Short mmCIF file of C-alpha atoms in Angstrom, two decimals:
data_model
loop_
_atom_site.label_atom_id
_atom_site.label_comp_id
_atom_site.label_asym_id
_atom_site.label_seq_id
_atom_site.Cartn_x
_atom_site.Cartn_y
_atom_site.Cartn_z
CA MET A 1 0.00 0.00 0.00
CA LYS A 2 2.84 2.37 0.86
CA ASP A 3 4.43 1.73 -2.54
CA ILE A 4 1.16 2.67 -4.26
CA VAL A 5 0.94 5.92 -2.28
CA VAL A 6 4.56 6.77 -3.07
CA THR A 7 3.97 6.08 -6.77
CA LEU A 8 0.84 8.26 -6.84
CA VAL A 9 2.64 11.12 -5.08
CA HIS A 10 5.56 10.92 -7.49
CA LEU A 11 3.23 10.75 -10.50
CA SER A 12 1.28 13.73 -9.20
CA GLN A 13 4.48 15.71 -8.71
CA TYR A 14 5.82 14.95 -12.17
CA LEU A 15 2.50 15.99 -13.71
CA VAL A 16 2.52 19.29 -11.79
CA ILE A 17 6.18 19.90 -12.70
CA GLY A 18 5.38 19.21 -16.35
CA TYR A 19 2.42 21.58 -16.14
CA PHE A 20 4.51 24.47 -14.84
CA LEU A 21 7.27 23.79 -17.35
CA VAL A 22 4.72 24.06 -20.17
CA LEU A 23 3.07 27.12 -18.60
CA ASN A 24 6.31 29.04 -18.23
CA THR A 25 7.46 27.98 -21.69
CA VAL A 26 4.26 29.50 -23.10
CA TYR A 27 5.16 32.68 -21.20
CA LEU A 28 8.64 32.52 -22.74
CA VAL A 29 7.16 32.27 -26.25
CA LEU A 30 4.93 35.28 -25.55
CA LEU A 31 7.97 37.15 -24.22
CA VAL A 32 9.96 36.39 -27.39
CA VAL A 33 7.06 37.60 -29.55
CA ALA A 34 6.74 40.76 -27.44
CA GLY A 35 10.51 41.21 -27.56
CA ARG A 36 10.32 41.55 -31.33
CA THR A 37 7.50 44.11 -31.10
CA ILE A 38 8.37 46.55 -28.33
CA PRO A 39 11.89 47.56 -29.46
CA ARG A 40 10.57 48.16 -32.97
CA LEU A 41 7.83 50.41 -31.60
CA ALA A 42 10.39 52.24 -29.47
CA ARG A 43 12.57 52.93 -32.52
CA ARG A 44 9.59 54.30 -34.41
CA ARG A 45 8.42 56.51 -31.54
CA ARG A 46 9.77 59.70 -33.09
CA PHE A 47 8.18 58.96 -36.45
CA THR A 48 4.66 57.95 -35.42
CA GLY A 49 2.98 61.06 -36.78
CA LEU A 50 1.22 62.01 -33.56
CA ASP A 51 1.60 65.70 -34.36
CA ASP A 52 -0.20 65.14 -37.65
CA LEU A 53 -2.96 63.21 -35.90
CA ALA A 54 -3.31 65.95 -33.29
CA THR A 55 -4.03 68.56 -35.96
CA SER A 56 -5.74 66.56 -38.69
CA PRO A 57 -9.48 67.10 -39.25
CA LEU A 58 -9.65 63.46 -40.40
CA THR A 59 -8.71 62.05 -36.99
CA PRO A 60 -11.87 60.32 -35.73
CA PRO A 61 -13.44 62.09 -32.74
CA VAL A 62 -13.60 60.24 -29.43
CA SER A 63 -16.10 60.14 -26.58
CA ILE A 64 -14.37 59.53 -23.24
CA VAL A 65 -16.90 57.69 -21.08
CA THR A 66 -16.32 57.35 -17.36
CA ALA A 67 -18.41 56.41 -14.33
CA ALA A 68 -17.93 58.14 -10.97
CA TYR A 69 -19.17 57.33 -7.49
CA ASN A 70 -18.37 59.50 -4.46
CA GLU A 71 -15.35 61.23 -6.04
CA GLU A 72 -15.97 64.68 -4.57
CA PRO A 73 -12.36 65.57 -3.64
CA THR A 74 -10.93 64.80 -7.10
CA ILE A 75 -13.71 64.83 -9.68
CA VAL A 76 -13.28 68.41 -10.93
CA GLU A 77 -9.55 67.98 -11.49
CA SER A 78 -10.13 64.62 -13.15
CA VAL A 79 -12.63 66.03 -15.63
CA ARG A 80 -10.48 69.07 -16.39
CA ALA A 81 -7.56 66.81 -17.17
CA MET A 82 -9.63 64.53 -19.44
CA LEU A 83 -10.86 67.56 -21.34
CA ALA A 84 -7.27 68.76 -21.76
CA LEU A 85 -5.90 65.56 -23.29
CA ARG A 86 -4.00 66.18 -26.50
CA TYR A 87 -6.55 65.25 -29.15
CA PRO A 88 -8.17 67.28 -31.96
CA ARG A 89 -11.77 66.58 -31.00
CA HIS A 90 -13.13 64.70 -28.04
CA GLU A 91 -15.88 64.96 -25.45
CA VAL A 92 -16.24 63.69 -21.91
CA VAL A 93 -19.41 61.85 -20.90
CA LEU A 94 -19.41 61.36 -17.14
CA VAL A 95 -22.06 59.22 -15.47
CA ASP A 96 -22.63 60.06 -11.82
CA ASP A 97 -23.53 56.61 -10.54
CA GLY A 98 -25.77 57.74 -7.68
CA SER A 99 -23.04 59.48 -5.67
CA ARG A 100 -24.03 60.28 -2.09
CA ASP A 101 -21.46 63.00 -1.50
CA GLY A 102 -20.89 66.34 -3.22
CA THR A 103 -19.58 64.93 -6.51
CA PHE A 104 -22.32 66.45 -8.63
CA ALA A 105 -22.38 69.74 -6.71
CA ARG A 106 -18.65 70.21 -7.35
CA LEU A 107 -19.12 69.50 -11.06
CA ARG A 108 -22.06 71.88 -11.34
CA GLU A 109 -20.17 74.68 -9.65
CA ALA A 110 -16.93 74.20 -11.61
CA PHE A 111 -18.43 73.77 -15.07
CA GLY A 112 -21.70 75.69 -14.82
CA LEU A 113 -23.82 72.63 -15.51
CA VAL A 114 -27.37 73.20 -16.68
CA PRO A 115 -30.04 70.58 -17.38
CA VAL A 116 -30.98 69.86 -20.99
CA GLU A 117 -33.69 67.84 -22.65
CA ARG A 118 -31.76 65.14 -24.43
CA VAL A 119 -33.38 62.04 -25.83
CA ARG A 120 -31.36 58.89 -25.29
CA PRO A 121 -31.01 56.76 -28.43
CA ARG A 122 -31.53 53.66 -26.24
CA GLU A 123 -29.32 51.67 -28.57
CA ILE A 124 -27.89 50.05 -25.44
CA THR A 125 -30.16 49.02 -22.61
CA SER A 126 -29.34 49.74 -18.98
CA ARG A 127 -30.95 48.91 -15.68
CA GLU A 128 -31.07 52.48 -14.48
CA PRO A 129 -32.33 55.17 -16.85
CA ALA A 130 -30.72 58.59 -16.82
CA ARG A 131 -32.49 60.76 -14.24
CA ALA A 132 -31.14 63.96 -15.74
CA VAL A 133 -28.62 65.10 -18.35
CA PHE A 134 -26.49 68.24 -17.89
CA VAL A 135 -24.09 70.11 -20.15
CA SER A 136 -21.50 72.76 -19.37
CA THR A 137 -22.01 76.46 -20.03
CA HIS A 138 -18.22 76.99 -20.08
CA SER A 139 -17.75 76.03 -23.74
CA VAL A 140 -16.23 72.66 -22.96
CA PRO A 141 -17.51 69.36 -24.43
CA LEU A 142 -18.76 67.90 -21.16
CA THR A 143 -21.95 65.95 -20.56
CA VAL A 144 -22.84 64.78 -17.05
CA VAL A 145 -25.55 62.16 -16.54
CA ARG A 146 -27.12 61.40 -13.17
CA THR A 147 -28.45 57.90 -12.46
CA GLU A 148 -29.31 55.74 -9.49
CA ASN A 149 -26.45 53.58 -8.24
CA SER A 150 -26.31 50.49 -10.43
CA GLY A 151 -22.62 49.62 -10.75
CA LYS A 152 -19.80 50.54 -13.09
CA ALA A 153 -20.78 48.42 -16.10
CA ASP A 154 -24.38 49.60 -16.17
CA SER A 155 -23.30 53.23 -15.76
CA LEU A 156 -20.87 52.86 -18.66
CA ASN A 157 -23.73 51.57 -20.80
CA VAL A 158 -25.62 54.79 -20.10
CA GLY A 159 -22.56 56.78 -21.13
CA ILE A 160 -21.97 54.77 -24.30
CA ASP A 161 -25.59 55.26 -25.27
CA LEU A 162 -25.24 59.04 -24.95
CA ALA A 163 -21.82 59.21 -26.62
CA SER A 164 -21.97 61.18 -29.86
CA HIS A 165 -18.64 60.21 -31.46
CA PRO A 166 -17.73 57.06 -33.45
CA LEU A 167 -14.97 55.98 -31.03
CA VAL A 168 -15.58 55.40 -27.32
CA CYS A 169 -12.75 55.40 -24.79
CA MET A 170 -13.66 53.89 -21.43
CA VAL A 171 -11.52 55.25 -18.60
CA ASP A 172 -11.72 54.87 -14.82
CA ALA A 173 -12.51 58.14 -13.08
CA ASP A 174 -9.44 57.79 -10.87
CA SER A 175 -6.81 56.88 -13.47
CA LEU A 176 -4.13 59.07 -15.04
CA LEU A 177 -3.44 59.00 -18.79
CA ASP A 178 -0.20 59.99 -20.44
CA GLU A 179 -0.55 63.17 -22.49
CA ASP A 180 -0.53 61.42 -25.87
CA ALA A 181 -2.20 58.20 -24.75
CA LEU A 182 -5.45 58.85 -26.59
CA LEU A 183 -3.68 59.82 -29.80
CA THR A 184 -1.46 56.75 -29.69
CA LEU A 185 -4.36 54.41 -29.02
CA ALA A 186 -6.33 55.91 -31.91
CA GLN A 187 -3.58 55.20 -34.45
CA PRO A 188 -4.77 51.68 -35.37
CA PHE A 189 -8.27 53.03 -36.02
CA VAL A 190 -6.85 55.67 -38.36
CA ALA A 191 -4.63 53.17 -40.17
CA ASP A 192 -7.39 50.56 -40.64
CA PRO A 193 -10.79 52.08 -39.82
CA LEU A 194 -12.80 49.23 -41.37
CA HIS A 195 -11.27 46.36 -39.41
CA VAL A 196 -9.94 47.64 -36.07
CA VAL A 197 -12.78 47.43 -33.54
CA ALA A 198 -10.92 47.76 -30.23
CA ALA A 199 -7.50 48.64 -28.81
CA GLY A 200 -6.02 48.62 -25.33
CA GLY A 201 -3.02 50.22 -23.67
CA VAL A 202 -0.69 49.48 -20.79
CA ILE A 203 -1.71 49.86 -17.15
CA ARG A 204 1.01 50.67 -14.62
CA PRO A 205 0.85 51.14 -10.83
CA VAL A 206 1.25 54.80 -9.84
CA ASN A 207 1.73 54.31 -6.09
CA ASP A 208 4.44 56.68 -4.76
CA SER A 209 5.14 58.20 -8.19
CA VAL A 210 5.39 61.99 -8.35
CA VAL A 211 2.28 63.60 -9.90
CA ARG A 212 2.28 67.27 -10.93
CA HIS A 213 -0.58 69.02 -12.71
CA GLY A 214 -2.22 65.73 -13.54
CA ARG A 215 0.94 64.28 -15.09
CA VAL A 216 3.14 61.50 -13.75
CA ALA A 217 6.22 63.71 -13.62
CA GLU A 218 8.48 61.03 -12.17
CA PRO A 219 7.50 57.34 -12.25
CA ARG A 220 8.78 55.59 -9.15
CA ILE A 221 8.62 52.13 -7.74
CA PRO A 222 6.27 51.90 -4.71
CA LYS A 223 7.88 51.87 -1.30
CA GLY A 224 5.78 49.00 0.07
CA TRP A 225 6.50 45.44 -1.00
CA LEU A 226 2.85 44.64 -1.70
CA PRO A 227 2.35 47.28 -4.43
CA ARG A 228 5.96 46.80 -5.58
CA ILE A 229 5.29 43.14 -6.39
CA GLN A 230 2.21 44.21 -8.32
CA VAL A 231 4.51 46.29 -10.56
CA VAL A 232 6.14 42.98 -11.53
CA GLU A 233 2.75 41.39 -12.16
CA TYR A 234 1.66 44.26 -14.41
CA LEU A 235 4.93 44.14 -16.36
CA ARG A 236 4.43 40.44 -17.07
CA ALA A 237 0.75 40.74 -17.85
CA PHE A 238 0.97 43.69 -20.25
CA LEU A 239 4.42 43.79 -21.80
CA MET A 240 4.80 40.02 -22.04
CA GLY A 241 1.27 38.61 -22.05
CA ARG A 242 -0.95 41.04 -23.92
CA THR A 243 1.68 42.26 -26.35
CA GLY A 244 2.44 38.66 -27.29
CA TRP A 245 -1.20 37.58 -27.60
CA ALA A 246 -2.02 40.63 -29.71
CA ARG A 247 0.76 39.71 -32.15
CA LEU A 248 -0.66 36.18 -32.34
CA HIS A 249 -4.19 37.57 -32.91
CA GLY A 250 -5.36 35.98 -29.68
CA LEU A 251 -5.92 38.96 -27.36
CA LEU A 252 -8.83 38.18 -25.02
CA ILE A 253 -8.77 41.09 -22.58
CA ILE A 254 -8.51 44.87 -22.70
CA SER A 255 -8.29 46.54 -19.31
CA GLY A 256 -11.46 48.30 -18.22
CA ALA A 257 -9.33 51.23 -17.03
CA PHE A 258 -8.23 52.19 -20.56
CA GLY A 259 -9.75 50.82 -23.75
CA LEU A 260 -10.85 52.35 -27.06
CA TYR A 261 -13.72 50.85 -29.07
CA ARG A 262 -15.79 51.50 -32.14
CA ARG A 263 -19.16 52.63 -30.85
CA ASP A 264 -21.16 50.90 -33.60
CA VAL A 265 -19.65 47.53 -32.63
CA LEU A 266 -20.34 48.16 -28.93
CA VAL A 267 -23.97 48.81 -29.86
CA GLU A 268 -24.10 45.58 -31.89
CA VAL A 269 -23.01 43.45 -28.93
CA GLY A 270 -25.18 45.32 -26.41
CA GLY A 271 -22.46 47.17 -24.50
CA MET A 272 -21.09 46.00 -21.16
CA ASN A 273 -22.54 43.00 -19.33
CA ALA A 274 -23.80 44.43 -16.04
CA ASP A 275 -24.08 40.92 -14.55
CA SER A 276 -20.39 40.08 -15.04
CA LEU A 277 -17.72 40.52 -12.38
CA GLY A 278 -15.08 40.67 -15.13
CA GLU A 279 -16.92 43.00 -17.49
CA ASP A 280 -13.79 44.07 -19.40
CA PHE A 281 -12.72 40.47 -20.10
CA GLU A 282 -16.26 39.39 -20.95
CA LEU A 283 -16.73 42.28 -23.40
CA VAL A 284 -13.66 41.37 -25.47
CA VAL A 285 -14.55 37.66 -25.53
CA ARG A 286 -18.07 38.58 -26.65
CA LEU A 287 -16.68 40.82 -29.39
CA HIS A 288 -14.60 37.94 -30.74
CA ARG A 289 -17.54 35.59 -30.61
CA HIS A 290 -19.97 38.03 -32.24
CA LEU A 291 -17.70 38.98 -35.13
CA ARG A 292 -16.47 35.46 -35.84
CA ASP A 293 -20.00 34.07 -35.77
CA ARG A 294 -20.76 36.53 -38.57
CA ARG A 295 -17.48 35.81 -40.34
CA ARG A 296 -16.54 39.47 -40.40
CA PRO A 297 -12.85 40.42 -40.69
CA TYR A 298 -11.70 42.44 -37.68
CA ARG A 299 -8.71 43.27 -35.52
CA ILE A 300 -8.34 43.86 -31.78
CA GLU A 301 -5.05 45.60 -31.04
CA PHE A 302 -2.81 46.17 -28.04
CA ILE A 303 -0.39 49.10 -27.97
CA PRO A 304 2.37 48.80 -25.34
CA GLU A 305 3.25 52.50 -25.41
CA PRO A 306 0.22 54.54 -24.19
CA VAL A 307 0.14 54.28 -20.42
CA CYS A 308 -2.73 54.55 -17.97
CA TRP A 309 -1.57 54.88 -14.37
CA THR A 310 -3.68 53.47 -11.57
CA GLU A 311 -3.30 53.06 -7.83
CA VAL A 312 -3.04 49.40 -6.82
CA PRO A 313 -4.02 47.93 -3.43
CA ASP A 314 -1.53 48.44 -0.64
CA SER A 315 -3.31 46.25 1.92
CA GLY A 316 -3.75 42.49 1.95
CA ARG A 317 -7.47 42.77 2.70
CA VAL A 318 -8.22 44.87 -0.37
CA LEU A 319 -5.88 42.83 -2.57
CA ALA A 320 -7.49 39.57 -1.47
CA ARG A 321 -10.95 40.84 -2.36
CA GLN A 322 -9.69 42.07 -5.72
CA ARG A 323 -8.09 38.75 -6.67
CA ARG A 324 -11.12 36.74 -5.60
CA ARG A 325 -13.27 38.91 -7.84
CA TRP A 326 -10.89 38.66 -10.79
CA HIS A 327 -10.80 34.87 -10.69
CA ARG A 328 -14.52 34.64 -10.22
CA GLY A 329 -15.02 36.89 -13.22
CA LEU A 330 -12.57 34.76 -15.24
CA TYR A 331 -14.45 31.54 -14.42
CA GLU A 332 -17.89 33.00 -15.12
CA THR A 333 -16.80 34.45 -18.48
CA LEU A 334 -15.13 31.22 -19.61
CA LEU A 335 -18.22 29.29 -18.57
CA ARG A 336 -20.59 31.72 -20.33
CA HIS A 337 -18.71 31.45 -23.63
CA ARG A 338 -17.63 27.81 -23.36
CA GLN A 339 -19.04 27.08 -26.84
CA MET A 340 -15.94 28.81 -28.23
CA LEU A 341 -13.56 26.25 -26.74
CA LEU A 342 -11.69 24.22 -29.38
CA ARG A 343 -14.01 25.39 -32.16
CA PRO A 344 -12.06 25.94 -35.42
CA ARG A 345 -14.52 28.62 -36.52
CA TYR A 346 -13.05 30.88 -33.82
CA GLY A 347 -9.52 30.50 -35.16
CA VAL A 348 -6.64 31.31 -32.81
CA ILE A 349 -9.14 32.46 -30.18
CA GLY A 350 -10.99 29.13 -29.99
CA MET A 351 -8.08 26.78 -30.65
CA VAL A 352 -5.25 28.47 -28.73
CA ALA A 353 -6.15 31.48 -26.58
CA TYR A 354 -9.33 30.07 -25.00
CA PRO A 355 -7.73 26.70 -24.06
CA TYR A 356 -4.77 28.61 -22.66
CA PHE A 357 -7.02 30.66 -20.37
CA VAL A 358 -8.77 27.50 -19.18
CA LEU A 359 -5.62 25.46 -18.59
CA PHE A 360 -3.12 28.09 -17.50
CA GLU A 361 -5.19 30.88 -15.97
CA LEU A 362 -8.24 29.18 -14.48
CA LEU A 363 -6.54 25.98 -13.30
CA ALA A 364 -3.16 27.47 -12.36
CA PRO A 365 -3.95 28.32 -8.71
CA LEU A 366 -5.50 24.89 -8.11
CA LEU A 367 -2.46 23.04 -9.44
CA GLU A 368 -0.03 25.38 -7.74
CA VAL A 369 -1.61 24.89 -4.33
CA TRP A 370 -1.93 21.15 -4.91
CA GLY A 371 1.71 20.85 -5.99
CA LEU A 372 2.99 22.87 -3.04
CA VAL A 373 0.93 20.90 -0.52
CA THR A 374 2.00 17.50 -1.89
CA VAL A 375 5.65 18.56 -1.97
CA CYS A 376 5.60 19.82 1.62
CA VAL A 377 3.64 16.82 2.98
CA GLY A 378 5.58 14.32 0.91
CA PHE A 379 8.93 15.79 1.86
CA GLY A 380 7.95 15.84 5.54
CA PHE A 381 7.05 12.14 5.46
CA GLY A 382 10.07 11.20 3.37
CA VAL A 383 7.95 10.29 0.33
CA VAL A 384 9.30 13.10 -1.86
CA SER A 385 13.06 13.35 -2.28
CA ALA A 386 14.98 16.60 -1.98
CA SER A 387 15.84 16.46 -5.68
CA LEU A 388 12.16 16.15 -6.68
CA ALA A 389 11.17 19.02 -4.37
CA LEU A 390 13.95 21.18 -5.84
CA LEU A 391 12.80 20.31 -9.36
CA PHE A 392 9.27 21.45 -8.50
CA LEU A 393 10.50 24.73 -7.01
CA MET A 394 12.66 25.46 -10.05
CA ALA A 395 9.88 24.64 -12.53
CA ALA A 396 7.17 26.56 -10.68
CA PHE A 397 9.11 29.48 -9.20
CA GLY A 398 12.67 29.66 -10.54
CA TYR A 399 11.49 29.72 -14.17
CA ALA A 400 8.93 32.40 -13.26
CA VAL A 401 11.61 34.62 -11.65
CA LEU A 402 13.70 34.37 -14.82
CA LEU A 403 10.74 35.39 -16.98
CA SER A 404 9.95 38.36 -14.73
CA LEU A 405 13.55 39.56 -14.96
CA LEU A 406 13.44 39.22 -18.75
CA ALA A 407 10.19 41.23 -18.83
CA LEU A 408 11.89 43.94 -16.74
CA LEU A 409 14.82 43.95 -19.16
CA LEU A 410 12.46 44.26 -22.13
CA ASP A 411 10.71 47.20 -20.46
CA GLU A 412 14.00 48.92 -19.74
CA LEU A 413 15.41 48.44 -23.25
CA GLY A 414 12.21 49.31 -25.07
CA LEU A 415 10.33 51.87 -22.98
CA HIS A 416 12.69 52.99 -20.19
CA ARG A 417 9.96 54.23 -17.83
CA TYR A 418 11.93 53.97 -14.59
CA ARG A 419 15.06 56.10 -14.76
CA ARG A 420 16.55 55.52 -11.31
CA LEU A 421 18.87 52.57 -10.82
CA GLY A 422 17.41 52.02 -7.36
CA ASP A 423 13.94 51.53 -8.88
CA LEU A 424 15.21 48.86 -11.24
CA ALA A 425 16.98 47.09 -8.37
CA ALA A 426 13.79 47.22 -6.30
CA VAL A 427 11.74 45.63 -9.10
CA ALA A 428 14.39 42.95 -9.59
CA ALA A 429 14.25 42.15 -5.87
CA ALA A 430 10.45 42.04 -6.04
CA THR A 431 10.61 39.28 -8.67
CA VAL A 432 12.21 37.06 -6.02
CA VAL A 433 10.15 38.22 -3.04
CA GLU A 434 6.95 37.60 -5.06
CA ASN A 435 7.51 33.85 -4.80
CA LEU A 436 8.06 33.87 -1.03
CA GLY A 437 4.48 33.89 0.19
CA TYR A 438 2.79 36.48 -2.04
CA ARG A 439 2.27 34.11 -4.96
CA GLN A 440 0.97 31.36 -2.71
CA LEU A 441 -1.50 33.73 -1.05
CA THR A 442 -2.83 35.02 -4.38
CA ALA A 443 -3.29 31.44 -5.53
CA LEU A 444 -5.33 30.74 -2.41
CA TRP A 445 -7.42 33.91 -2.88
CA ARG A 446 -8.12 33.00 -6.51
CA LEU A 447 -9.29 29.57 -5.41
CA GLN A 448 -11.64 31.20 -2.92
CA GLY A 449 -13.14 33.31 -5.70
CA TRP A 450 -13.59 30.24 -7.89
CA TRP A 451 -15.22 28.36 -5.02
CA ALA A 452 -17.62 31.25 -4.44
CA SER A 453 -18.71 31.01 -8.07
CA LEU A 454 -19.22 27.24 -7.83
CA ARG A 455 -21.40 27.79 -4.78
CA ASN A 456 -23.30 30.59 -6.55
CA GLY A 457 -22.58 32.90 -3.68
CA THR A 458 -23.51 36.57 -3.81
CA PRO A 459 -20.58 38.60 -5.13
CA VAL A 460 -19.11 41.18 -2.79
CA TRP A 461 -17.37 44.05 -4.56
CA GLY A 462 -16.12 45.88 -1.47
CA GLU A 463 -14.26 49.17 -1.73
CA MET A 464 -10.85 50.17 -2.97
CA THR A 465 -9.25 52.49 -0.43
CA ARG A 466 -6.94 55.00 -2.11
CA SER A 467 -3.92 56.65 -0.48
CA GLY A 468 -3.35 59.49 -2.93
CA PHE A 469 -0.25 60.28 -4.97
CA ALA A 470 3.19 61.49 -3.91
CA GLY A 471 4.14 65.05 -4.70
CA THR A 472 0.69 65.90 -6.03
CA THR A 473 0.17 69.44 -7.26
CA PRO A 474 -3.42 70.67 -7.56
CA LEU A 475 -4.62 71.50 -11.03
CA ASP A 476 -5.17 75.04 -12.20
CA HIS A 477 -8.81 75.82 -11.54
CA GLY A 478 -8.82 78.35 -14.32
CA SER A 479 -8.88 77.42 -17.99
CA HIS A 480 -8.96 73.70 -18.56
CA ALA A 481 -6.74 74.18 -21.63
CA ALA A 482 -3.79 74.93 -19.35
CA VAL A 483 -3.75 71.36 -18.05
CA PRO A 484 -1.43 69.13 -20.11
CA GLU A 485 -3.08 65.79 -19.35
CA THR A 486 -5.41 63.87 -17.10
CA ALA A 487 -5.23 63.97 -13.32
CA ALA A 488 -7.92 61.39 -12.72
CA GLY A 489 -7.94 60.31 -9.13
CA GLN A 490 -5.64 63.02 -7.82
CA ALA A 491 -5.82 63.58 -4.06
CA PRO A 492 -3.94 65.80 -1.63
CA PRO A 493 -0.86 64.19 -0.09
CA GLY A 494 -1.84 61.88 2.71
CA ALA A 495 -5.56 62.24 2.05
CA ARG A 496 -7.84 59.23 2.03
CA ARG A 497 -10.40 58.76 -0.68
CA PRO A 498 -14.08 58.54 0.20
CA ALA A 499 -15.66 55.13 0.30
CA ALA A 500 -16.17 53.71 -3.16
CA ALA A 501 -19.29 52.19 -4.59
CA PRO A 502 -20.10 48.65 -3.47
CA ARG A 503 -17.65 47.24 -5.98
CA ASP A 504 -13.90 46.78 -6.18
CA ARG A 505 -12.69 48.91 -9.06
CA GLY A 506 -9.23 47.42 -9.19
CA THR A 507 -7.96 46.86 -12.73
CA SER A 508 -7.25 43.37 -13.87
CA PRO A 509 -3.82 42.80 -15.41
#
């Protein structure tokens, strides 16, 4: 009997080791693909024609749609910065999702909002109808919609429905965009307006970076280890993962914090799914499914250069809730669109990307926890040898550290965002520290989210407590044109944000 147990433990370990070797090799392939893309984009940065786009009357206008809930301290500065983005023609459609503080009062005072009779096209349905629509009397393209609290996705649907331009950019109300981010993200739509239906940009943690006049003046690595490790996660997810998948025509997710879409296609698919916990992921999967079912040629792009900065959780409690929600949203989306799995009609999406997300995203935390438990128990009882345990650690963690360091090197050679040597050393150290407890905890949290879905438990969104930005300078409250770029989410140093809506607005990498 003991021999059978030993054999089963060894077989289980070899299967888990093989799984992680394959998983990390897939990451390596994506990194190689991204490594051929990012340096080329960096070399072309000076010749991208952004100045021409910024002045051309042919550049397609954009509606920036954002939902806000209890953002009184920062909402005016955020809107001013969105209006001041470098772009020839764009509007801001802000949906006040039933705020209970002075969010709307601040907007009305700052922009001279007046009510207007505006008929909604109702091309996209929403749970909560617009209670009132307001426009600014200060000659700025701002529309503010007031609704009852119904959640981010439903509020965005209201905004998309009222958007008047052919391109819709969905942005979190507390994110910061680089000055040329909107122009850069619009380039694929200008180059191929018939086929490009969506494009996403990079999300980076902004914790402890220096923010002046709504601009990240000096990107810095966070001081705390928890947000610092998330910098590593975001580097892997965006520079390695999404850049690689986009090149392979298998991109399945565009971050909800910064994505640009053709409005007519959003209307076709019915906008955001208000019942989904991973509404950004579910939207892109639904776009693929809708367009391939109709055999229409299309492209969904990812641009690694335009950056959206967001504050990531700096407490274990908030991070745990965020990761549970992300994994629950992943499972529910994969289950909802399971008909796409291994279907040749969906091309790379159905035959490669979808199976990858099932095997190496959904199942990864289960197999990681199982492998770690069997190694520890087996080693303690003398069933697993030291060499087998070392092999597991190298396949699961050592390989991952190497890939993270390569992603950091790619970022430094191609984009060079962090200019201080100490920042690079801190990120390099975080690639090692990540595997000493953090990774195991996130695997456990993801399993908890999956288990909650299997039990059909009621989702709890919670709140994302913000700490504000380092070195923040308030925006000029005069002409909005003086502001060089967005200051979404800006708060005075040391200030705490008001409680968020009953949802965790953390951005999935």
